[in-house]
Amino acid sequence: MNYYLTEYQEELRRLARRIAVEKVKPVAAKHDIDGTFPWDMVKEFSNAGLFGVYVPEEWGGSGGGVFELALVTEELSRICGGIALAVAATALGTFPILLSGSEEQKKKYLPQLVTGKSLAGFGLTEPNAGSDAGGIQTRAELKGSKYILNGTKHFITNGSVAKVYTVIALTDPTKGSRGASAFILEDGFLGLSYGKIEDKMGIRASKTSELVMVDCEVPVENRIGREGEGFLVAMKTLDRSRPGVAAQALGIAQGAFDLAAEYVSKREQFGKSISSFQSIQFMLADMAMQIEASRALVYATARMIDGGTEKVGRESAMCKVVAADTAMKVATDAVQLFGGYGFMRDYPIEKFMRDAKITQIYEGTNQILRSVIGKAILKDAVGGQGS
Ligand code: COS
């Protein structure tokens, strides 16, 4: 499929692919097994300028958008969906500053984030507020020139390795989600610690931790936007970051497919290559069709966002759901094509199946996103706008 990438986008894709193959591939299994964070890879991505591809040049980025971020995430995830998250989750944590931050906040934080000198994380989810993001309980009380934050965020990607966290907390608990505000926290702020570091099924090269805030002091100038705008900041962020999860899923699906296609071409049974059997060819065809359909939707959504469309919640959710379900299906089928070998840790394919699973869960489960899509469709139908 020709997506008519610009010369710059083609170059960026080649660069990300080269780094993924030459640098990430040799260390992916090690980080998956021991769960260590790939700081060497962060340095590689940083040197290559991959952290700033979606940030305007005035803030030190390369001037691209969600599309460029998707290209990089896809290529890195094709080799390792976990290591790719150093870039993708930093983007998630950076979006609130980029989209809703003040000039001073952008000046202070974006340069370190676009270079990869600092990683970022996004703190919305709490133990009792996952899909129900409006049900958060973390409190932020203004005392003099500081907000005092109390509460626990969990499942925070890049938690404990990031230096900057954008966190949503309630400044007015009587107003529910309309009483939420967004804040920038830094590693080392008084009262901020990391709590539990998660031991995960997949994306094990990525760190996931709690953010524990006990009388955590946050300067008033670190509030993003006005009080009460936090939920909106979070939703706008997720609208722009979900295509990134979709791109991660797309990369995982493509990577699993590549390995499976190569394997069936070499594997012989009944005296011939198993790729000569129609049942195998049908599986490959289905996998390839689903991957390409996902790619078309992810790219179209990213271009829609970069083109300036404001209301992108439905499309962003759609591409995430389609790509994540595809990743899970394709990775599962890829393991199937490897037969018994696919089940063994000696072969690289089972990791893709483990890595794929999270894409159906985080940044909005595929169930809650179907609900977001359904509500948007009905709203348009009632409004008489059609689709
Ligand atoms: N853009 C702008 N505004 C949005 C929005 C969006 N994408 N989605 C919701 N809003 C607004 C609504 O318009 C509403 O505004 P008003 O209070 O002015 O009417 C407000 O936000 C609350 O919206 P809603 O009533 O739909 O909220 P709910 O609590 O019913 O549900 C969902 C909100 C399900 C959409 C939200 O909680 C969600 O996305 N959950 C998944 C969370 C998630 O992705 N977690 C992962 C965290 S990062 S790994």
Short mmCIF file of C-alpha atoms and ligand atoms in Angstrom, two decimals:
data_model
loop_
_atom_site.label_atom_id
_atom_site.label_comp_id
_atom_site.label_asym_id
_atom_site.label_seq_id
_atom_site.Cartn_x
_atom_site.Cartn_y
_atom_site.Cartn_z
CA MET A 1 0.00 0.00 0.00
CA ASN A 2 1.36 3.44 -0.87
CA TYR A 3 0.58 6.05 1.76
CA TYR A 4 2.47 8.74 -0.14
CA LEU A 5 4.77 9.66 2.69
CA THR A 6 6.81 12.81 2.25
CA GLU A 7 10.55 12.46 1.75
CA TYR A 8 11.08 13.43 5.39
CA GLN A 9 8.57 10.84 6.61
CA GLU A 10 10.20 8.12 4.49
CA GLU A 11 13.57 9.09 5.89
CA LEU A 12 12.23 9.06 9.44
CA ARG A 13 10.69 5.63 8.94
CA ARG A 14 13.99 4.29 7.54
CA LEU A 15 15.89 5.79 10.46
CA ALA A 16 13.54 4.29 13.07
CA ARG A 17 13.61 0.93 11.28
CA ARG A 18 17.41 0.90 11.15
CA ILE A 19 17.70 1.71 14.86
CA ALA A 20 15.08 -0.91 15.69
CA VAL A 21 16.86 -3.63 13.73
CA GLU A 22 20.46 -2.72 14.53
CA LYS A 23 20.16 -1.56 18.13
CA VAL A 24 16.87 -2.74 19.65
CA LYS A 25 16.68 -6.26 18.22
CA PRO A 26 19.90 -7.54 19.86
CA VAL A 27 18.75 -6.46 23.36
CA ALA A 28 14.96 -6.96 23.20
CA ALA A 29 14.93 -10.51 24.61
CA LYS A 30 17.29 -9.60 27.46
CA HIS A 31 15.12 -6.69 28.66
CA ASP A 32 12.01 -8.83 28.27
CA ILE A 33 13.49 -11.56 30.44
CA ASP A 34 15.08 -9.49 33.20
CA GLY A 35 12.66 -6.54 33.08
CA THR A 36 15.48 -3.98 33.16
CA PHE A 37 14.94 -0.55 31.68
CA PRO A 38 16.71 0.02 28.34
CA TRP A 39 18.65 3.21 29.14
CA ASP A 40 21.10 2.48 26.28
CA MET A 41 18.19 2.51 23.86
CA VAL A 42 16.94 5.79 25.30
CA LYS A 43 20.35 7.22 24.43
CA GLU A 44 20.09 5.83 20.88
CA PHE A 45 16.61 7.28 20.37
CA SER A 46 17.74 10.55 21.85
CA ASN A 47 20.80 10.79 19.57
CA ALA A 48 18.57 10.06 16.58
CA GLY A 49 16.10 12.80 17.57
CA LEU A 50 13.17 10.38 17.90
CA PHE A 51 11.77 11.95 21.09
CA GLY A 52 10.85 15.22 19.40
CA VAL A 53 9.34 14.18 16.08
CA TYR A 54 5.82 15.39 17.00
CA VAL A 55 6.83 18.68 18.64
CA PRO A 56 6.99 22.03 16.81
CA GLU A 57 10.45 23.35 15.96
CA GLU A 58 10.04 26.37 18.21
CA TRP A 59 10.16 23.99 21.17
CA GLY A 60 13.13 22.05 19.86
CA GLY A 61 11.20 19.32 18.05
CA SER A 62 11.36 18.35 14.38
CA GLY A 63 8.04 19.97 13.55
CA GLY A 64 6.09 16.82 12.74
CA GLY A 65 2.92 15.65 14.43
CA VAL A 66 1.00 12.59 15.56
CA PHE A 67 1.67 10.99 12.16
CA GLU A 68 5.46 11.13 12.57
CA LEU A 69 5.13 9.85 16.14
CA ALA A 70 3.02 6.95 14.83
CA LEU A 71 5.65 6.08 12.20
CA VAL A 72 8.41 5.95 14.81
CA THR A 73 6.29 4.00 17.31
CA GLU A 74 5.24 1.50 14.65
CA GLU A 75 8.80 0.83 13.51
CA LEU A 76 10.22 0.44 17.02
CA SER A 77 7.28 -1.76 18.09
CA ARG A 78 7.82 -4.00 15.08
CA ILE A 79 10.92 -5.15 16.91
CA CYS A 80 9.97 -4.53 20.58
CA GLY A 81 6.69 -3.10 21.79
CA GLY A 82 8.16 -2.58 25.25
CA ILE A 83 11.27 -0.63 24.34
CA ALA A 84 9.21 1.54 21.96
CA LEU A 85 7.32 2.83 24.99
CA ALA A 86 10.26 4.91 26.17
CA VAL A 87 9.32 7.24 23.30
CA ALA A 88 5.55 6.67 23.11
CA ALA A 89 4.83 7.03 26.85
CA THR A 90 7.02 10.12 27.02
CA ALA A 91 4.80 11.57 24.31
CA LEU A 92 1.72 10.69 26.39
CA GLY A 93 3.15 12.54 29.38
CA THR A 94 4.24 15.47 27.22
CA PHE A 95 0.96 16.05 25.37
CA PRO A 96 -0.76 17.86 28.28
CA ILE A 97 2.08 20.43 28.34
CA LEU A 98 2.20 20.70 24.56
CA LEU A 99 -1.57 21.05 24.14
CA SER A 100 -2.57 23.04 27.21
CA GLY A 101 0.59 24.29 28.92
CA SER A 102 1.60 27.94 29.29
CA GLU A 103 4.50 29.44 27.37
CA GLU A 104 6.61 29.30 30.55
CA GLN A 105 5.77 25.62 31.11
CA LYS A 106 6.62 24.80 27.48
CA LYS A 107 9.87 26.73 27.72
CA LYS A 108 10.82 24.95 30.94
CA TYR A 109 9.81 21.38 30.15
CA LEU A 110 9.63 20.74 26.40
CA PRO A 111 13.35 21.13 25.58
CA GLN A 112 14.36 18.39 28.02
CA LEU A 113 11.52 16.13 26.83
CA VAL A 114 12.07 16.50 23.08
CA THR A 115 15.73 15.58 23.45
CA GLY A 116 15.00 12.56 25.62
CA LYS A 117 17.14 14.07 28.37
CA SER A 118 14.07 13.58 30.57
CA LEU A 119 11.36 10.99 30.06
CA ALA A 120 7.73 11.73 30.93
CA GLY A 121 4.75 9.84 32.30
CA PHE A 122 1.01 10.53 32.55
CA GLY A 123 -0.83 10.08 35.84
CA LEU A 124 -4.58 9.68 35.50
CA THR A 125 -5.40 6.10 36.51
CA GLU A 126 -5.93 5.20 40.17
CA PRO A 127 -6.60 1.88 41.90
CA ASN A 128 -10.34 2.68 41.95
CA ALA A 129 -10.53 4.82 38.82
CA GLY A 130 -9.48 3.00 35.63
CA SER A 131 -12.14 3.13 32.92
CA ASP A 132 -14.08 5.51 35.15
CA ALA A 133 -11.44 8.24 34.83
CA GLY A 134 -13.90 10.79 36.18
CA GLY A 135 -13.90 8.89 39.50
CA ILE A 136 -10.36 9.83 40.57
CA GLN A 137 -9.81 10.70 44.23
CA THR A 138 -6.34 12.25 44.32
CA ARG A 139 -6.69 15.66 45.96
CA ALA A 140 -4.89 18.91 45.24
CA GLU A 141 -5.37 21.66 47.82
CA LEU A 142 -4.03 25.13 47.33
CA LYS A 143 -1.99 26.34 50.28
CA GLY A 144 -0.21 29.63 49.69
CA SER A 145 1.90 29.37 46.56
CA LYS A 146 1.74 25.58 46.44
CA TYR A 147 -0.74 22.82 45.80
CA ILE A 148 -0.55 19.91 48.21
CA LEU A 149 -1.31 16.65 46.42
CA ASN A 150 -2.41 13.48 48.19
CA GLY A 151 -3.32 10.22 46.50
CA THR A 152 -1.99 7.28 44.51
CA LYS A 153 -1.81 6.91 40.75
CA HIS A 154 -1.04 3.47 39.43
CA PHE A 155 -0.04 1.58 36.30
CA ILE A 156 2.01 4.61 35.27
CA THR A 157 4.10 3.83 32.21
CA ASN A 158 7.64 5.23 32.60
CA GLY A 159 6.86 5.49 36.34
CA SER A 160 10.12 5.70 38.33
CA VAL A 161 12.29 6.31 35.25
CA ALA A 162 10.64 9.56 34.11
CA LYS A 163 11.66 12.94 35.44
CA VAL A 164 8.40 14.70 34.52
CA TYR A 165 4.82 13.56 35.27
CA THR A 166 1.58 15.18 34.22
CA VAL A 167 -0.95 14.30 36.89
CA ILE A 168 -4.70 14.83 37.17
CA ALA A 169 -6.06 15.60 40.66
CA LEU A 170 -9.22 17.04 42.16
CA THR A 171 -9.08 20.68 43.21
CA ASP A 172 -12.83 20.61 43.91
CA PRO A 173 -14.11 17.14 44.80
CA THR A 174 -17.71 18.36 44.97
CA LYS A 175 -17.71 18.85 41.18
CA GLY A 176 -16.54 15.37 40.10
CA SER A 177 -14.65 15.38 36.81
CA ARG A 178 -15.39 19.10 36.41
CA GLY A 179 -13.41 19.67 39.61
CA ALA A 180 -10.22 18.07 38.25
CA SER A 181 -7.05 19.98 37.41
CA ALA A 182 -3.79 19.01 35.70
CA PHE A 183 -0.33 19.46 37.22
CA ILE A 184 3.30 18.98 36.27
CA LEU A 185 5.28 17.05 38.87
CA GLU A 186 9.00 16.47 38.83
CA ASP A 187 10.96 13.53 40.12
CA GLY A 188 12.35 14.69 43.45
CA PHE A 189 9.37 16.87 44.44
CA LEU A 190 8.84 16.64 48.19
CA GLY A 191 6.22 13.99 48.95
CA LEU A 192 6.46 12.11 45.61
CA SER A 193 7.58 8.47 45.61
CA TYR A 194 7.07 5.49 43.33
CA GLY A 195 5.53 2.71 45.39
CA LYS A 196 5.04 -0.62 43.67
CA ILE A 197 6.97 -1.42 40.49
CA GLU A 198 4.79 -3.81 38.48
CA ASP A 199 5.88 -7.25 37.24
CA LYS A 200 4.07 -7.58 33.92
CA MET A 201 3.03 -10.23 31.39
CA GLY A 202 4.35 -8.20 28.46
CA ILE A 203 6.06 -4.92 27.54
CA ARG A 204 8.51 -5.92 30.24
CA ALA A 205 11.23 -3.58 28.98
CA SER A 206 8.99 -0.72 30.02
CA LYS A 207 8.75 0.36 33.65
CA THR A 208 5.31 0.62 35.22
CA SER A 209 4.93 1.95 38.74
CA GLU A 210 2.69 3.70 41.20
CA LEU A 211 3.04 7.42 41.83
CA VAL A 212 2.46 7.95 45.51
CA MET A 213 1.79 11.51 46.62
CA VAL A 214 1.86 12.24 50.36
CA ASP A 215 1.59 15.96 51.00
CA CYS A 216 3.41 16.39 47.70
CA GLU A 217 4.27 20.02 47.12
CA VAL A 218 3.63 21.36 43.63
CA PRO A 219 4.25 25.03 42.80
CA VAL A 220 1.13 26.86 41.67
CA GLU A 221 2.83 27.72 38.37
CA ASN A 222 2.89 23.97 37.61
CA ARG A 223 -0.89 23.79 37.21
CA ILE A 224 -1.73 23.24 33.55
CA GLY A 225 -4.60 25.46 32.42
CA ARG A 226 -7.22 26.65 34.88
CA GLU A 227 -8.64 24.84 37.86
CA GLY A 228 -11.41 22.51 36.69
CA GLU A 229 -9.89 21.93 33.24
CA GLY A 230 -8.00 18.78 34.19
CA PHE A 231 -10.45 16.24 32.82
CA LEU A 232 -10.57 18.09 29.52
CA VAL A 233 -6.75 18.20 29.41
CA ALA A 234 -6.74 14.42 30.01
CA MET A 235 -9.35 13.70 27.33
CA LYS A 236 -7.62 15.92 24.75
CA THR A 237 -4.37 14.16 25.57
CA LEU A 238 -5.88 10.70 25.14
CA ASP A 239 -7.51 11.72 21.86
CA ARG A 240 -4.03 12.47 20.53
CA SER A 241 -2.14 9.64 22.18
CA ARG A 242 -4.46 6.73 21.37
CA PRO A 243 -3.27 6.66 17.74
CA GLY A 244 0.17 6.09 19.30
CA VAL A 245 -1.09 2.97 21.08
CA ALA A 246 -2.67 1.98 17.77
CA ALA A 247 0.72 2.45 16.09
CA GLN A 248 2.37 0.34 18.78
CA ALA A 249 -0.23 -2.38 18.18
CA LEU A 250 0.29 -2.08 14.43
CA GLY A 251 4.04 -2.52 14.84
CA ILE A 252 3.58 -5.54 17.10
CA ALA A 253 1.19 -7.10 14.55
CA GLN A 254 3.59 -6.43 11.67
CA GLY A 255 6.55 -7.80 13.60
CA ALA A 256 4.67 -11.00 14.50
CA PHE A 257 3.49 -11.38 10.92
CA ASP A 258 7.03 -10.95 9.53
CA LEU A 259 8.37 -13.71 11.78
CA ALA A 260 5.46 -16.03 11.00
CA ALA A 261 5.72 -15.52 7.23
CA GLU A 262 9.43 -16.28 7.33
CA TYR A 263 8.88 -19.35 9.51
CA VAL A 264 6.19 -20.98 7.36
CA SER A 265 8.36 -20.51 4.28
CA LYS A 266 11.13 -22.55 5.90
CA ARG A 267 9.21 -25.14 7.88
CA GLU A 268 8.60 -28.42 6.10
CA GLN A 269 6.00 -31.08 6.92
CA PHE A 270 4.62 -33.92 4.80
CA GLY A 271 7.66 -33.44 2.57
CA LYS A 272 7.00 -29.83 1.58
CA SER A 273 6.98 -26.30 2.85
CA ILE A 274 3.94 -25.69 5.03
CA SER A 275 3.46 -22.40 3.14
CA SER A 276 2.25 -24.49 0.20
CA PHE A 277 -0.87 -25.48 2.17
CA GLN A 278 -3.92 -23.34 1.48
CA SER A 279 -4.91 -23.27 5.17
CA ILE A 280 -1.62 -21.53 5.96
CA GLN A 281 -1.97 -19.15 3.02
CA PHE A 282 -5.48 -18.18 4.15
CA MET A 283 -4.16 -17.39 7.63
CA LEU A 284 -1.39 -15.23 6.20
CA ALA A 285 -3.84 -13.45 3.92
CA ASP A 286 -6.21 -12.66 6.81
CA MET A 287 -3.34 -11.41 8.95
CA ALA A 288 -1.98 -9.19 6.17
CA MET A 289 -5.45 -7.75 5.38
CA GLN A 290 -6.13 -6.90 9.03
CA ILE A 291 -2.73 -5.26 9.42
CA GLU A 292 -3.15 -3.12 6.30
CA ALA A 293 -6.68 -2.08 7.28
CA SER A 294 -5.36 -1.06 10.71
CA ARG A 295 -2.49 0.87 9.17
CA ALA A 296 -4.84 2.75 6.85
CA LEU A 297 -7.06 3.76 9.80
CA VAL A 298 -4.14 4.73 12.06
CA TYR A 299 -2.49 6.85 9.37
CA ALA A 300 -5.78 8.49 8.35
CA THR A 301 -6.58 9.35 11.99
CA ALA A 302 -3.10 10.74 12.64
CA ARG A 303 -3.33 12.87 9.50
CA MET A 304 -6.78 14.07 10.55
CA ILE A 305 -5.39 15.20 13.91
CA ASP A 306 -2.33 16.86 12.35
CA GLY A 307 -4.62 18.51 9.80
CA GLY A 308 -6.19 20.44 12.67
CA THR A 309 -9.48 18.60 13.22
CA GLU A 310 -10.52 19.39 16.78
CA LYS A 311 -13.07 16.66 17.48
CA VAL A 312 -11.19 13.42 17.02
CA GLY A 313 -12.34 11.33 19.99
CA ARG A 314 -14.34 8.86 17.92
CA GLU A 315 -11.70 8.29 15.23
CA SER A 316 -8.89 8.12 17.76
CA ALA A 317 -10.80 5.46 19.71
CA MET A 318 -11.66 3.59 16.49
CA CYS A 319 -8.06 3.27 15.32
CA LYS A 320 -6.91 2.16 18.76
CA VAL A 321 -9.59 -0.55 19.01
CA VAL A 322 -9.07 -1.86 15.48
CA ALA A 323 -5.27 -1.93 15.70
CA ALA A 324 -5.20 -3.45 19.20
CA ASP A 325 -7.67 -6.22 18.33
CA THR A 326 -5.65 -6.85 15.17
CA ALA A 327 -2.41 -7.08 17.15
CA MET A 328 -3.89 -9.64 19.52
CA LYS A 329 -5.40 -11.72 16.69
CA VAL A 330 -2.34 -11.56 14.46
CA ALA A 331 0.11 -12.32 17.28
CA THR A 332 -2.04 -15.27 18.41
CA ASP A 333 -2.21 -16.60 14.84
CA ALA A 334 1.53 -16.09 14.44
CA VAL A 335 2.14 -18.28 17.50
CA GLN A 336 -0.25 -20.83 15.97
CA LEU A 337 1.73 -20.84 12.73
CA PHE A 338 4.88 -21.65 14.69
CA GLY A 339 3.06 -24.65 16.19
CA GLY A 340 4.66 -26.11 19.33
CA TYR A 341 7.77 -23.97 18.79
CA GLY A 342 5.60 -20.87 19.05
CA PHE A 343 4.79 -21.75 22.64
CA MET A 344 8.44 -21.97 23.65
CA ARG A 345 10.48 -19.10 25.03
CA ASP A 346 13.38 -20.16 22.78
CA TYR A 347 11.52 -18.58 19.87
CA PRO A 348 10.84 -14.85 19.71
CA ILE A 349 7.18 -15.10 18.69
CA GLU A 350 5.48 -15.69 22.08
CA LYS A 351 6.74 -12.28 23.27
CA PHE A 352 4.66 -10.58 20.57
CA MET A 353 1.53 -12.26 21.91
CA ARG A 354 2.33 -11.11 25.46
CA ASP A 355 3.20 -7.59 24.31
CA ALA A 356 0.04 -7.31 22.17
CA LYS A 357 -2.35 -7.88 25.09
CA ILE A 358 -1.79 -4.56 26.83
CA THR A 359 -2.79 -2.60 23.72
CA GLN A 360 -6.37 -3.82 24.20
CA ILE A 361 -6.28 -2.59 27.81
CA TYR A 362 -4.40 0.67 28.34
CA GLU A 363 -5.29 4.21 27.32
CA GLY A 364 -8.90 3.12 27.42
CA THR A 365 -9.91 -0.56 27.32
CA ASN A 366 -11.31 -1.60 23.98
CA GLN A 367 -14.67 -1.99 25.75
CA ILE A 368 -14.77 1.58 27.12
CA LEU A 369 -13.59 2.87 23.74
CA ARG A 370 -16.41 1.05 21.97
CA SER A 371 -18.68 2.88 24.37
CA VAL A 372 -16.99 6.21 23.47
CA ILE A 373 -17.49 5.42 19.76
CA GLY A 374 -21.11 4.34 20.29
CA LYS A 375 -21.96 7.49 22.24
CA ALA A 376 -20.37 9.70 19.56
CA ILE A 377 -22.33 7.94 16.82
CA LEU A 378 -25.60 8.37 18.70
CA LYS A 379 -24.85 12.01 19.49
CA ASP A 380 -24.33 12.71 15.78
CA ALA A 381 -27.43 10.72 14.88
CA VAL A 382 -29.56 12.71 17.32
CA GLY A 383 -27.94 15.93 16.10
CA GLY A 384 -28.89 14.95 12.56
CA GLN A 385 -25.33 15.24 11.28
CA GLY A 386 -24.97 11.66 10.13
CA SER A 387 -21.46 10.23 10.08
N1 COS B 1 -12.81 15.63 24.40
C1 COS B 1 -13.31 16.68 25.05
N2 COS B 1 -14.19 16.57 26.06
C2 COS B 1 -14.55 15.34 26.43
C3 COS B 1 -14.05 14.19 25.82
C4 COS B 1 -13.14 14.36 24.75
N3 COS B 1 -12.63 13.33 24.09
N4 COS B 1 -14.60 13.11 26.40
C5 COS B 1 -15.41 13.56 27.36
N5 COS B 1 -15.37 14.91 27.38
C6 COS B 1 -16.11 15.81 28.28
C7 COS B 1 -17.60 15.63 28.10
O1 COS B 1 -18.09 16.46 27.07
C8 COS B 1 -18.10 16.03 29.45
O2 COS B 1 -18.13 17.45 29.54
P1 COS B 1 -19.27 18.19 30.40
O3 COS B 1 -19.04 17.77 31.83
O4 COS B 1 -18.99 19.63 30.15
O5 COS B 1 -20.56 17.71 29.85
C9 COS B 1 -17.03 15.54 30.41
O6 COS B 1 -15.84 15.44 29.62
C10 COS B 1 -17.35 14.20 31.01
O7 COS B 1 -17.62 13.32 29.94
P2 COS B 1 -18.55 12.03 30.08
O8 COS B 1 -19.83 12.42 30.76
O9 COS B 1 -18.61 11.32 28.78
O10 COS B 1 -17.67 11.25 31.13
P3 COS B 1 -17.83 9.79 31.66
O11 COS B 1 -17.29 9.89 33.04
O12 COS B 1 -19.18 9.23 31.42
O13 COS B 1 -16.85 8.92 30.74
C11 COS B 1 -14.90 8.41 29.46
C12 COS B 1 -15.72 9.42 30.19
C13 COS B 1 -15.41 7.01 29.47
C14 COS B 1 -14.85 8.86 28.02
C15 COS B 1 -13.54 8.50 30.09
O14 COS B 1 -13.63 8.33 31.47
C16 COS B 1 -12.49 7.60 29.51
O15 COS B 1 -11.96 7.88 28.44
N6 COS B 1 -12.15 6.51 30.21
C17 COS B 1 -11.01 5.72 29.89
C18 COS B 1 -9.86 6.32 30.61
C19 COS B 1 -8.56 5.95 30.04
O16 COS B 1 -8.33 5.98 28.86
N7 COS B 1 -7.65 5.61 30.94
C20 COS B 1 -6.32 5.34 30.60
C21 COS B 1 -5.46 6.35 31.26
S1 COS B 1 -3.94 6.61 30.52
S2 COS B 1 -3.09 4.88 30.35
#
